Coordinates of C-alpha atoms in Angstrom, one line a residue:
X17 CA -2.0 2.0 -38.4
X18 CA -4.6 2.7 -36.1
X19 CA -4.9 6.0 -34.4
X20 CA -2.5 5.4 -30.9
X21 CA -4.1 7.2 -27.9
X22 CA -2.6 5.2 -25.2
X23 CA -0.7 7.4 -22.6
X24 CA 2.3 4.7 -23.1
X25 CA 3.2 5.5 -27.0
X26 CA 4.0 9.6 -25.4
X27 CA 5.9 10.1 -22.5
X28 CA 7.3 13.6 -21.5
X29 CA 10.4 14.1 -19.4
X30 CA 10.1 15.7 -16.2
X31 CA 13.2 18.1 -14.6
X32 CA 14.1 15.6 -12.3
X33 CA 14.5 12.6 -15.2
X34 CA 11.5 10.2 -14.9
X35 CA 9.6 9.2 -18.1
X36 CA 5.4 10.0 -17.6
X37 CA 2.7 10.5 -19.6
X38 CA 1.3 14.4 -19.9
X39 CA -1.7 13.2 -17.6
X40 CA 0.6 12.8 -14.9
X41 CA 2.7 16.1 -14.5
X42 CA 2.1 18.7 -13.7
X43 CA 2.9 22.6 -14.4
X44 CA 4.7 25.2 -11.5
X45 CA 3.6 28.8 -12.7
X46 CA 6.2 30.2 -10.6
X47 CA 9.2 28.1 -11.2
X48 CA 7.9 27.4 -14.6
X49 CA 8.6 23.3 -14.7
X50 CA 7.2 20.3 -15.5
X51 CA 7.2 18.3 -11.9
X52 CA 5.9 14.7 -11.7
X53 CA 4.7 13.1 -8.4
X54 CA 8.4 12.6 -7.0
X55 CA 8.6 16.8 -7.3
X56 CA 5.6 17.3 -5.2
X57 CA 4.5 17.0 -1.7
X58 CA 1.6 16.4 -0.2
X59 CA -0.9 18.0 2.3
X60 CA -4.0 16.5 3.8
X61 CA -6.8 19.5 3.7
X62 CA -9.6 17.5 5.0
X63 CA -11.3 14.1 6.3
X64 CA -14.7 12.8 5.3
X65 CA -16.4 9.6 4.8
X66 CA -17.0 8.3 1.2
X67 CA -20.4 7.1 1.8
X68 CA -22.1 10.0 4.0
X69 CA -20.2 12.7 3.0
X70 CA -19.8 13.7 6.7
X71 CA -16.2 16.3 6.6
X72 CA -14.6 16.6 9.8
X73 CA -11.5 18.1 10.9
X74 CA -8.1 16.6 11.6
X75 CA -8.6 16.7 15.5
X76 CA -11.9 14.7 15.8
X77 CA -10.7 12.4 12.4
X78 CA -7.7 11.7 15.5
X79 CA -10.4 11.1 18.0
X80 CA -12.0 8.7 15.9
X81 CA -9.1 6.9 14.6
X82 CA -10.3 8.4 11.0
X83 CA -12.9 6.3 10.6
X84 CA -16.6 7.2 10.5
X85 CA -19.7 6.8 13.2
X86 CA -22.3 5.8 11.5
X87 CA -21.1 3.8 8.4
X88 CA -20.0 0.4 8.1
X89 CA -18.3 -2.3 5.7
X90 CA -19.3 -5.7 5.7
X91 CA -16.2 -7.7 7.6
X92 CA -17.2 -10.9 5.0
X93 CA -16.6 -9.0 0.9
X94 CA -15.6 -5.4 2.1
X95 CA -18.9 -3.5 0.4
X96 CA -20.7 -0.7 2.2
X97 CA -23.1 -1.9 4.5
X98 CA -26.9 -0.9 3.7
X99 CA -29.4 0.1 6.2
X100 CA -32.4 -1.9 6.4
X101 CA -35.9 -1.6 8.1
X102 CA -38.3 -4.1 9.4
X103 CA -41.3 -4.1 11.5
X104 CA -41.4 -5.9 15.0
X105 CA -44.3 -6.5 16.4
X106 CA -43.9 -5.9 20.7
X107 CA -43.8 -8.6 23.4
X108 CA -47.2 -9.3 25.2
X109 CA -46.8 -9.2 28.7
X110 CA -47.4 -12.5 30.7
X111 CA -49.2 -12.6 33.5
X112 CA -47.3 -14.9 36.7
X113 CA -50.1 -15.9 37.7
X114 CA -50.8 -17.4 35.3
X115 CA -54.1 -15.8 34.7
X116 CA -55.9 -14.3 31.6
X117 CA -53.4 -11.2 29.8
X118 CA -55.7 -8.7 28.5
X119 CA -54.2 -8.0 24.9
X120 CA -52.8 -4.7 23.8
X121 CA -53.6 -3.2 20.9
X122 CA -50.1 -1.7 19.8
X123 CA -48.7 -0.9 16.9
X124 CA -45.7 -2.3 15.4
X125 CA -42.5 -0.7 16.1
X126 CA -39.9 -0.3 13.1
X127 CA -36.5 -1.6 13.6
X128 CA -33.2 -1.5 11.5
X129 CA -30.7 -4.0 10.5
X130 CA -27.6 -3.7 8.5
X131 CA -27.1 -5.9 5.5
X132 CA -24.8 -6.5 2.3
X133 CA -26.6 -6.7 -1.1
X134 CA -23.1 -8.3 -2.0
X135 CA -22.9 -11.0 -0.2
X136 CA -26.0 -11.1 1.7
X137 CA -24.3 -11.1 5.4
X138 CA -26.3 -9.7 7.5
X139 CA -25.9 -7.9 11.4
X140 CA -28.4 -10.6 12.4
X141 CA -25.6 -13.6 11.2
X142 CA -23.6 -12.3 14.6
X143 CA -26.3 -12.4 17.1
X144 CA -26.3 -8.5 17.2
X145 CA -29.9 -7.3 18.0
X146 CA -31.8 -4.4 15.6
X147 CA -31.8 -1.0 16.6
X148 CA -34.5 1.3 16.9
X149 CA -32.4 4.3 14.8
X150 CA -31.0 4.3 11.7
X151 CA -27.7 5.3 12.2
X152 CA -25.6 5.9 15.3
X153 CA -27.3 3.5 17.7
X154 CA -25.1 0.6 17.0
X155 CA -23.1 -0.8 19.2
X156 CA -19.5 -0.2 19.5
X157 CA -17.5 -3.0 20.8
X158 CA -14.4 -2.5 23.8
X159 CA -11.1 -3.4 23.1
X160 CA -10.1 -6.0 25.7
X161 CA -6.5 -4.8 25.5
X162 CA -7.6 -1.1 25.8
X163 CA -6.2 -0.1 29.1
X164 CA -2.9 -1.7 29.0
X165 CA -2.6 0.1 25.7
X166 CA -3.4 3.5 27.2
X167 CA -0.1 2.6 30.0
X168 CA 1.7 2.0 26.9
X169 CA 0.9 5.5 25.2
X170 CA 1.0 7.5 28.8
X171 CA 4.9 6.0 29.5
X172 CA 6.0 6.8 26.1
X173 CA 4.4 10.4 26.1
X174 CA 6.0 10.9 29.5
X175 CA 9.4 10.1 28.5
X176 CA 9.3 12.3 25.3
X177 CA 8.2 15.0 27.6
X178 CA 11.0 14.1 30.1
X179 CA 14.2 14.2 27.4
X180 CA 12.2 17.6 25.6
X181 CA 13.1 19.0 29.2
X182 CA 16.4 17.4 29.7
X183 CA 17.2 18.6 26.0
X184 CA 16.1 21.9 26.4
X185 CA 17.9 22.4 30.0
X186 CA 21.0 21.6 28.5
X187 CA 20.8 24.3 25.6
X188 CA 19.6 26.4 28.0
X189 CA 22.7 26.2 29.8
X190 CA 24.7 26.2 26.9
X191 CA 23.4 29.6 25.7
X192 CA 23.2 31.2 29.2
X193 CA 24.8 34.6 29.5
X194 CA 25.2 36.6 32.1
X195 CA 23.0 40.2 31.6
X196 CA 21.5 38.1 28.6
X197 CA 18.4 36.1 28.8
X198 CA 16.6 34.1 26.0
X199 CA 13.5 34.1 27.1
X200 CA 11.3 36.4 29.3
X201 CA 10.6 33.5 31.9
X202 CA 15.0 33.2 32.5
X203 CA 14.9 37.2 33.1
X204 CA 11.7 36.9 35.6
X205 CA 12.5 33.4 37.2
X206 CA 9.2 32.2 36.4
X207 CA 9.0 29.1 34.8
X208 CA 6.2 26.9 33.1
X209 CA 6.1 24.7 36.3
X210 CA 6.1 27.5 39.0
X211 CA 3.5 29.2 36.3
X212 CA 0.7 26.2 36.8
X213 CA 1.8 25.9 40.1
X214 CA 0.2 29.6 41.1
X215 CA -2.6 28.8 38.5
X216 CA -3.7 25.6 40.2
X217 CA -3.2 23.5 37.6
X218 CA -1.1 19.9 38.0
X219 CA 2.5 19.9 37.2
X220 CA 3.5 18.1 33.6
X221 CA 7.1 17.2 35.9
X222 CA 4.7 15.6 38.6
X223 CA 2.9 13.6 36.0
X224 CA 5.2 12.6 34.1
X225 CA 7.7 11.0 36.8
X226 CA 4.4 9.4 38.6
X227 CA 3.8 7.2 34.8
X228 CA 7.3 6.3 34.5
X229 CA 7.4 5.3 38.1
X230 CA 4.1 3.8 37.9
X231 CA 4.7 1.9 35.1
X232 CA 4.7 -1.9 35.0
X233 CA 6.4 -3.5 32.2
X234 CA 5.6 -6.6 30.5
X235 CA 6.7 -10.0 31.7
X236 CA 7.6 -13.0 29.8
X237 CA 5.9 -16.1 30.6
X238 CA 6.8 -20.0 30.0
X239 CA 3.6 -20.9 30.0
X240 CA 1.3 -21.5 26.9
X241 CA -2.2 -22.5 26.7
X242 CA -2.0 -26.0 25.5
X243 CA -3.5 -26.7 22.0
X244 CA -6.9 -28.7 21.8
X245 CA -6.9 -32.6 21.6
X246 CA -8.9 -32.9 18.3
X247 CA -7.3 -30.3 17.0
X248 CA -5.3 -32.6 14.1
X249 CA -8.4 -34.7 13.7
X250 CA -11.5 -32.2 14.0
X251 CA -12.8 -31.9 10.2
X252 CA -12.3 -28.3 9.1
X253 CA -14.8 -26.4 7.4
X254 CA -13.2 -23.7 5.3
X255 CA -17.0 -21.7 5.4
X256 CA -17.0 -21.4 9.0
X257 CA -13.2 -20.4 8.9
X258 CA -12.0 -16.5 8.6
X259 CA -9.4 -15.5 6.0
X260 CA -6.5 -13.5 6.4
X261 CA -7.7 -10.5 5.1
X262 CA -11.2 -10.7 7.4
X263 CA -8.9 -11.3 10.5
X264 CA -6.7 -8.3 9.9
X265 CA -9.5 -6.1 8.9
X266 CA -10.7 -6.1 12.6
X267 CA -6.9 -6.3 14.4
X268 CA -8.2 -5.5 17.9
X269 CA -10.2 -8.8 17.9
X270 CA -8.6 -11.4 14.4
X271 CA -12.2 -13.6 14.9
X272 CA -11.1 -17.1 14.1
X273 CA -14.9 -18.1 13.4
X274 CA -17.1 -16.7 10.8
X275 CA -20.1 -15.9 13.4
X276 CA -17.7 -13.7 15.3
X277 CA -17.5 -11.3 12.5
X278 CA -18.7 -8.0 13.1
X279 CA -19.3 -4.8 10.8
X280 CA -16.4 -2.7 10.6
X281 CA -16.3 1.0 10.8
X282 CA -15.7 2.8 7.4
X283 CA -12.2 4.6 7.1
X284 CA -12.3 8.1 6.1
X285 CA -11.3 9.4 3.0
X286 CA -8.7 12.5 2.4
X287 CA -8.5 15.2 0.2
X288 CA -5.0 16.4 0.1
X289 CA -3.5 19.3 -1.9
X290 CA 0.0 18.9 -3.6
X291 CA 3.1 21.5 -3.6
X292 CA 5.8 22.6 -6.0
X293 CA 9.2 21.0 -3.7
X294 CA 11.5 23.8 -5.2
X295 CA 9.0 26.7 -4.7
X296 CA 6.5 25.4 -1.8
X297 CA 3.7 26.8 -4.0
X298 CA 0.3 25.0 -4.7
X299 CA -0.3 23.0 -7.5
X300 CA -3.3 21.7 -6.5
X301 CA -6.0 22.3 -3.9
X302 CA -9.5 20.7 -4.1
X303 CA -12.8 22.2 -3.1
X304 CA -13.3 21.9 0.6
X305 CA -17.1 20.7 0.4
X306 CA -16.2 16.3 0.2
X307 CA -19.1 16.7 -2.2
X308 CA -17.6 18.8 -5.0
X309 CA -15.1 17.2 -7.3
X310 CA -13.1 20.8 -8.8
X311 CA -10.5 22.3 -7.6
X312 CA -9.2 26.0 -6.8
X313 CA -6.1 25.5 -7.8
X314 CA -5.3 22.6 -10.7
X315 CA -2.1 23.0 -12.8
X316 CA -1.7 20.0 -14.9
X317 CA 0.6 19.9 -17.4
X318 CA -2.3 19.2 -19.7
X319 CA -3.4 22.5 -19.8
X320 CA -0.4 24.3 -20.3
X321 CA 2.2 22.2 -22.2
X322 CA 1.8 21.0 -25.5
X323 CA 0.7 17.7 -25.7
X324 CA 2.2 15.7 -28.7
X325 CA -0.3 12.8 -30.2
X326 CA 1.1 9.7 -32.6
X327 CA -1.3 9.2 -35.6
X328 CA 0.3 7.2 -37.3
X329 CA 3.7 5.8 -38.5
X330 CA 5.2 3.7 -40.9
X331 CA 7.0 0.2 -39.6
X332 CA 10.6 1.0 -38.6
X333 CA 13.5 -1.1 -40.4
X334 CA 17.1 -0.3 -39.6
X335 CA 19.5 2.2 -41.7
X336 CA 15.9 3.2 -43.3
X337 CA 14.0 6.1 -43.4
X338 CA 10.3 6.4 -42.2
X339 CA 7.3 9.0 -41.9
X340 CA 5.7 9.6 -38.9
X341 CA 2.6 11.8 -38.6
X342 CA 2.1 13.6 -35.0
X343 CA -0.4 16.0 -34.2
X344 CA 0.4 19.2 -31.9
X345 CA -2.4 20.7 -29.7
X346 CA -2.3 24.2 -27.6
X347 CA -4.2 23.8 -24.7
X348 CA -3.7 27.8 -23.5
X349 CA -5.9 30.5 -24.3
X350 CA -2.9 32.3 -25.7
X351 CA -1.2 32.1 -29.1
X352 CA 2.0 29.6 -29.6
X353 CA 5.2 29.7 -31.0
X354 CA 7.2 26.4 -31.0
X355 CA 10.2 24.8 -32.8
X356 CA 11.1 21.0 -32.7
X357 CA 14.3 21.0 -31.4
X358 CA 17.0 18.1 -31.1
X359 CA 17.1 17.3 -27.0
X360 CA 21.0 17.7 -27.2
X361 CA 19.8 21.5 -28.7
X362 CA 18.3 22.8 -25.2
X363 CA 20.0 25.9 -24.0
X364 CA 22.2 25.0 -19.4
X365 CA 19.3 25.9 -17.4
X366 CA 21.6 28.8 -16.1
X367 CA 21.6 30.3 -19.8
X368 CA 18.0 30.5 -19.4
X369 CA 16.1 33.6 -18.9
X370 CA 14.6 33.1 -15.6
X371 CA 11.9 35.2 -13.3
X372 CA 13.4 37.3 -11.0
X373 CA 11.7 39.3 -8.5
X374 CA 12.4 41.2 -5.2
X375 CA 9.4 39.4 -3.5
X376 CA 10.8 36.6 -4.2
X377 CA 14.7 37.5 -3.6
X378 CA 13.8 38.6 -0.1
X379 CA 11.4 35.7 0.5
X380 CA 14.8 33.6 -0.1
X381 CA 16.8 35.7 2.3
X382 CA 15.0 35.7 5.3
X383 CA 13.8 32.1 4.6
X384 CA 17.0 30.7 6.6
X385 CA 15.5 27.5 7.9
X386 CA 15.3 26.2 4.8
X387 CA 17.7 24.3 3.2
X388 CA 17.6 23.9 -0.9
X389 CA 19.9 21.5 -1.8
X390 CA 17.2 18.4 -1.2
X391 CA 15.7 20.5 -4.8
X392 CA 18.7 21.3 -6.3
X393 CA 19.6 17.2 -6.3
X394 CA 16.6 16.1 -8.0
X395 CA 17.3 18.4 -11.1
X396 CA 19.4 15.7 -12.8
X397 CA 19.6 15.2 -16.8
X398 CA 17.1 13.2 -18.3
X399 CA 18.9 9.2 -19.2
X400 CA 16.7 7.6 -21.9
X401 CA 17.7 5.5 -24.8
X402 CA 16.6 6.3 -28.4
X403 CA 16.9 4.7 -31.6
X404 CA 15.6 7.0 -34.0
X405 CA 16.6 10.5 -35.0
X406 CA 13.9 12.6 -36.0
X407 CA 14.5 15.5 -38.8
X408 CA 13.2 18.4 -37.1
X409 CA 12.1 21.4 -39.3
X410 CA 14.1 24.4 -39.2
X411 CA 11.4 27.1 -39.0
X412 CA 9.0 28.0 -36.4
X413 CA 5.1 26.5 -35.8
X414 CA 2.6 29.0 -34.9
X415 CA -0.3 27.4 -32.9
X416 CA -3.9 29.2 -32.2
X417 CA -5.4 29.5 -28.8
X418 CA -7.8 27.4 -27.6
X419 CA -11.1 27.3 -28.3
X420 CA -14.4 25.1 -27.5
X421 CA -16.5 26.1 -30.0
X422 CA -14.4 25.1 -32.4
X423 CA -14.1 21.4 -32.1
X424 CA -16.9 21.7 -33.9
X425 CA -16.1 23.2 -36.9
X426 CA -15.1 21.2 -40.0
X427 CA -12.9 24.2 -41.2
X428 CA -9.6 21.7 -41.5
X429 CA -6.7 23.9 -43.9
X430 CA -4.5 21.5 -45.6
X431 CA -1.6 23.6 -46.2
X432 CA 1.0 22.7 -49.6
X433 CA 3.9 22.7 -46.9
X434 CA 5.4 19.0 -47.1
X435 CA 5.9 19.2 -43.4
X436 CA 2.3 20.4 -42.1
X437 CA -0.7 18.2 -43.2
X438 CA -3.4 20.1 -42.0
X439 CA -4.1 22.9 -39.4
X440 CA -7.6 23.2 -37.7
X441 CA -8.2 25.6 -35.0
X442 CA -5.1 25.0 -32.1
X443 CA -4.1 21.5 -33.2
X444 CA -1.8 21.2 -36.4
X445 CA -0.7 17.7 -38.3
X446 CA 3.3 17.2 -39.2
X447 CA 4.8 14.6 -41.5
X448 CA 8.0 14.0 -39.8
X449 CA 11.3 11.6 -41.2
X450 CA 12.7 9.4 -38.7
X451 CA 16.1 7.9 -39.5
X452 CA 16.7 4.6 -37.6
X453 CA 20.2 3.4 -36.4
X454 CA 21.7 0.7 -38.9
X455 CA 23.0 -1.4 -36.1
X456 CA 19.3 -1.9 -34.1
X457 CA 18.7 -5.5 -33.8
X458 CA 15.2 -7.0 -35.0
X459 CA 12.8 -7.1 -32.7
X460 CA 14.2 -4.2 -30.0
X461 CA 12.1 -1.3 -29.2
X462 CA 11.8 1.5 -31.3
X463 CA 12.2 4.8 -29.9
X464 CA 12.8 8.5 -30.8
X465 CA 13.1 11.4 -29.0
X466 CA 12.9 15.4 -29.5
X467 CA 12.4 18.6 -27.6
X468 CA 9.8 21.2 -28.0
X469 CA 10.6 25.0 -27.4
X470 CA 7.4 27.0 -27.0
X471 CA 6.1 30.1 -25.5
X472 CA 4.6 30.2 -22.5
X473 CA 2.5 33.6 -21.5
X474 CA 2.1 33.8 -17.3
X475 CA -1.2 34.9 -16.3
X476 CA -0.1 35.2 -12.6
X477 CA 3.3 37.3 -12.8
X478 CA 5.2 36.8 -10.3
X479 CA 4.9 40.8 -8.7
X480 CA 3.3 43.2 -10.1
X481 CA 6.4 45.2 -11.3
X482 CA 7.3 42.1 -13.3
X483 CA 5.3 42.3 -16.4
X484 CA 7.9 42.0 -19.0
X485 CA 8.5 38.6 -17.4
X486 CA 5.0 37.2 -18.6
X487 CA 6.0 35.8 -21.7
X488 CA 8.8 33.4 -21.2
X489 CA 10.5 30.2 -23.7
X490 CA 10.4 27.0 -22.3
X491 CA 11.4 23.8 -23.6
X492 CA 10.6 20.1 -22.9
X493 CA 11.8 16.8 -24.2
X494 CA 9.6 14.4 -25.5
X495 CA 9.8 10.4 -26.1
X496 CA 7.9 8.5 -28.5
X497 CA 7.7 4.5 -28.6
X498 CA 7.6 3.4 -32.0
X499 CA 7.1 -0.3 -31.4
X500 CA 9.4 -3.0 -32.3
X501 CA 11.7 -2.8 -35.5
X502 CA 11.6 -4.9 -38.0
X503 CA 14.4 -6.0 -40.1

């Protein structure tokens, strides 16, 4: 059997249950787990365009409606838009007299144009004239619904800002004691409104109630625009006809007609950094140059769990015994010890030696916002369904650290054990026996499953005091699909 090294074949089981492949989990230094995306949250760091590379912050990404200035996507295939130049030669000037013009001797003037090498639409298609700059002269069109949809976002902010008030009057008078004042504005009597008052500056009260009470809401009307005569007899030409996906790429406008199309603003890109949910710590956090593709921060489980490979097996029958060959590989820079464990053999997770620090204790304690039950719920037991039993070895596996150099060494040991095929620098070969359940029905999907303990060595302790806690024994559960068995 061929060498398998689809992510499908090994999938690791993450604390809170799910089934993924090593490439997507990840490693928490600090609460020392295997989360998957479901364990994680996300944080936008940055906005920039794909194409230009222009970063911006989160404010003027707002402004803009996170989408960039300068380049465009065609509104016909979706591709980039491509700047292109032309000459134009300049307009003579007629004389009304109808006399003689005397000729000028000017040069021509370059002009710019956008077009798709894609589908070869082009700015000129629309009726919209070239441009006598590259980028950031084109012309932006109005939205005819624009200032009906500014009422609409001034009425809603002023009635959020009207029950905030209300809301906070009423705890206000709630919490009121005499002698005892919450803030330094109830012991004074100056409020925010009598504050911007005495500043000169327009009350938020005043503005508010003059939206609502200027605010004209939307009537119903009976009548409809009545539909064109030819409209069930008029040939239609699918070419000259948008599609769904060109109408709702411009939703301000939906053009009906393919020469109504115009080019549509590119939308910006993020790059986003990822948490630990139990721990809030990061697990990831790119480079803030939209240029650079590393990280500062990048725990994958692929560099600090050890990843399980199939090479081969033999074909699975039921009540028989097979071989199957896995490789194991130590991505750390730090020596390994690991045993192959049955996954009914992993220690409670409150038997556990866990990290402990007074950092962290007191972090907890004063932390009272937080509430850590949403984590607590998604550290369920793993559910999966296996129908081979793997003999696991009863010793322990020593694994080497990592090293570059040599992958290219040929210095493979083949070692007497019947268990260990070969060893060659941090990745070692087993021969494993896999027992298959007599009552599997042909065809059904092979499966087995064991856990891994290993040590793991910390290289960012959690306090400085806590260096006996580097070295620490974790365990993971890992399942391996077999294919189908045959009878």
């Amino acid at each position: 059997m061929a060498y398998l090294t689809q992510l499908d074949y090994v999938k690791y089981i993450c604390s809170c249950g799910q089934l993924k492949p090593i490439t997507s989990l990840y490693f928490c230094r600090h609460c020392l787990k295997i989360r998957c995306g479901f364990c994680i949250c996300h944080e936008v760091d940055s906005h920039y365009c794909a194409n230009c590379l222009e970063n911006m912050p989160s404010s003027e990404a707002r402004l803009k409606k996170n989408r960039c200035s300068s380049c465009f996507d065609c509104p016909s295939c979706f591709h980039t838009l491509s700047t292109r130049a032309t000459l134009a030669q300049p307009r003579q000037p007629v004389d009304p007299a109808g006399g003689d013009t005397k000729v000028e001797n000017k040069q021509p003037k370059k002009m710019y144009y956008l077009s798709c090498f894609n589908c070869r639409w082009t700015s000129r298609d629309v009726g919209i004239p070239d441009q006598p700059v590259a980028s950031g002269g084109w012309p932006e069109r109005a939205n005819p619904f624009a200032t009906r949809i500014n009422q609409l976002l001034d009425y809603y902010k002023a009635i959020a800002l009207q029950e905030k008030q209300e809301k906070l009057e009423r705890e206000r008078k709630k919490f009121s004691i005499r002698g005892k004042y919450i803030t330094l504005t109830d012991k004074t009597g100056l409020t925010g409104a009598m504050a911007r008052n005495i500043a000169g500056l327009p009350s938020n009260e005043a503005g508010s109630s003059s939206a609502i009470a200027n605010f004209v809401a939307s009537q119903a009307s009976e009548e409809v625009e009545q539909l064109p005569d030819d409209i069930y007899t008029k040939e239609v030409n699918l070419k000259q006809i948008t599609s769904m996906p060109q109408r709702l790429a411009s939703p301000e406008w939906q053009p009906a007609s393919v020469a109504r199309l115009h080019p549509v603003a590119k939308l910006l890109s993020v790059k986003r950094s990822q948490r630990c949910r139990a721990c809030d710590h990061n697990l990831t956090k790119p480079e803030y140059n939209p240029g650079s593709i590393k990280f500062k921060i990048e725990l994958l489980a692929y560099y600090h769990v050890p990843e399980v490979k199939i090479i081969s097996h033999e074909p699975v029958k039921p009540g028989e015994k097979t071989a199957l060959l896995v490789k194991l590989t130590n991505p750390t820079g730090h020596e390994m010890q690991l045993r192959l464990l049955q996954p009914e053999d992993i220690p409670p997770v409150e038997d556990r030696e866990e990290p402990r620090s007074i950092e962290k204790s007191l972090e907890r304690s004063l932390n009272l916002e937080k509430d850590a039950s949403a984590c607590r719920a998604i550290e369920r037991p793993p559910s999966y369904a296996a129908s081979s039993v793997v003999a696991t070895p009863v010793g322990a596996l020593t694994l080497a650290q990592r090293d570059d150099a040599a992958e290219y060494d040929d210095d493979t040991q083949h070692d007497a054990d019947h268990i260990i095929l070969w060893r060659k620098s941090n990745k070692l070969a087993l021969r494993l026996e896999v027992t298959t359940d007599a009552s599997a029905a042909d065809g059904a999907p092979a499966s087995t499953a064991f856990a891994i303990e290993y040590s793991y060595r910390n290289t960012v302790p959690p306090s400085s005091t806590a260096a006996h806690h580097r070295d620490h024994t974790l365990y993971t559960t890992v399942l391996l699909d077999l294919g189908k068995v045959h009878a």
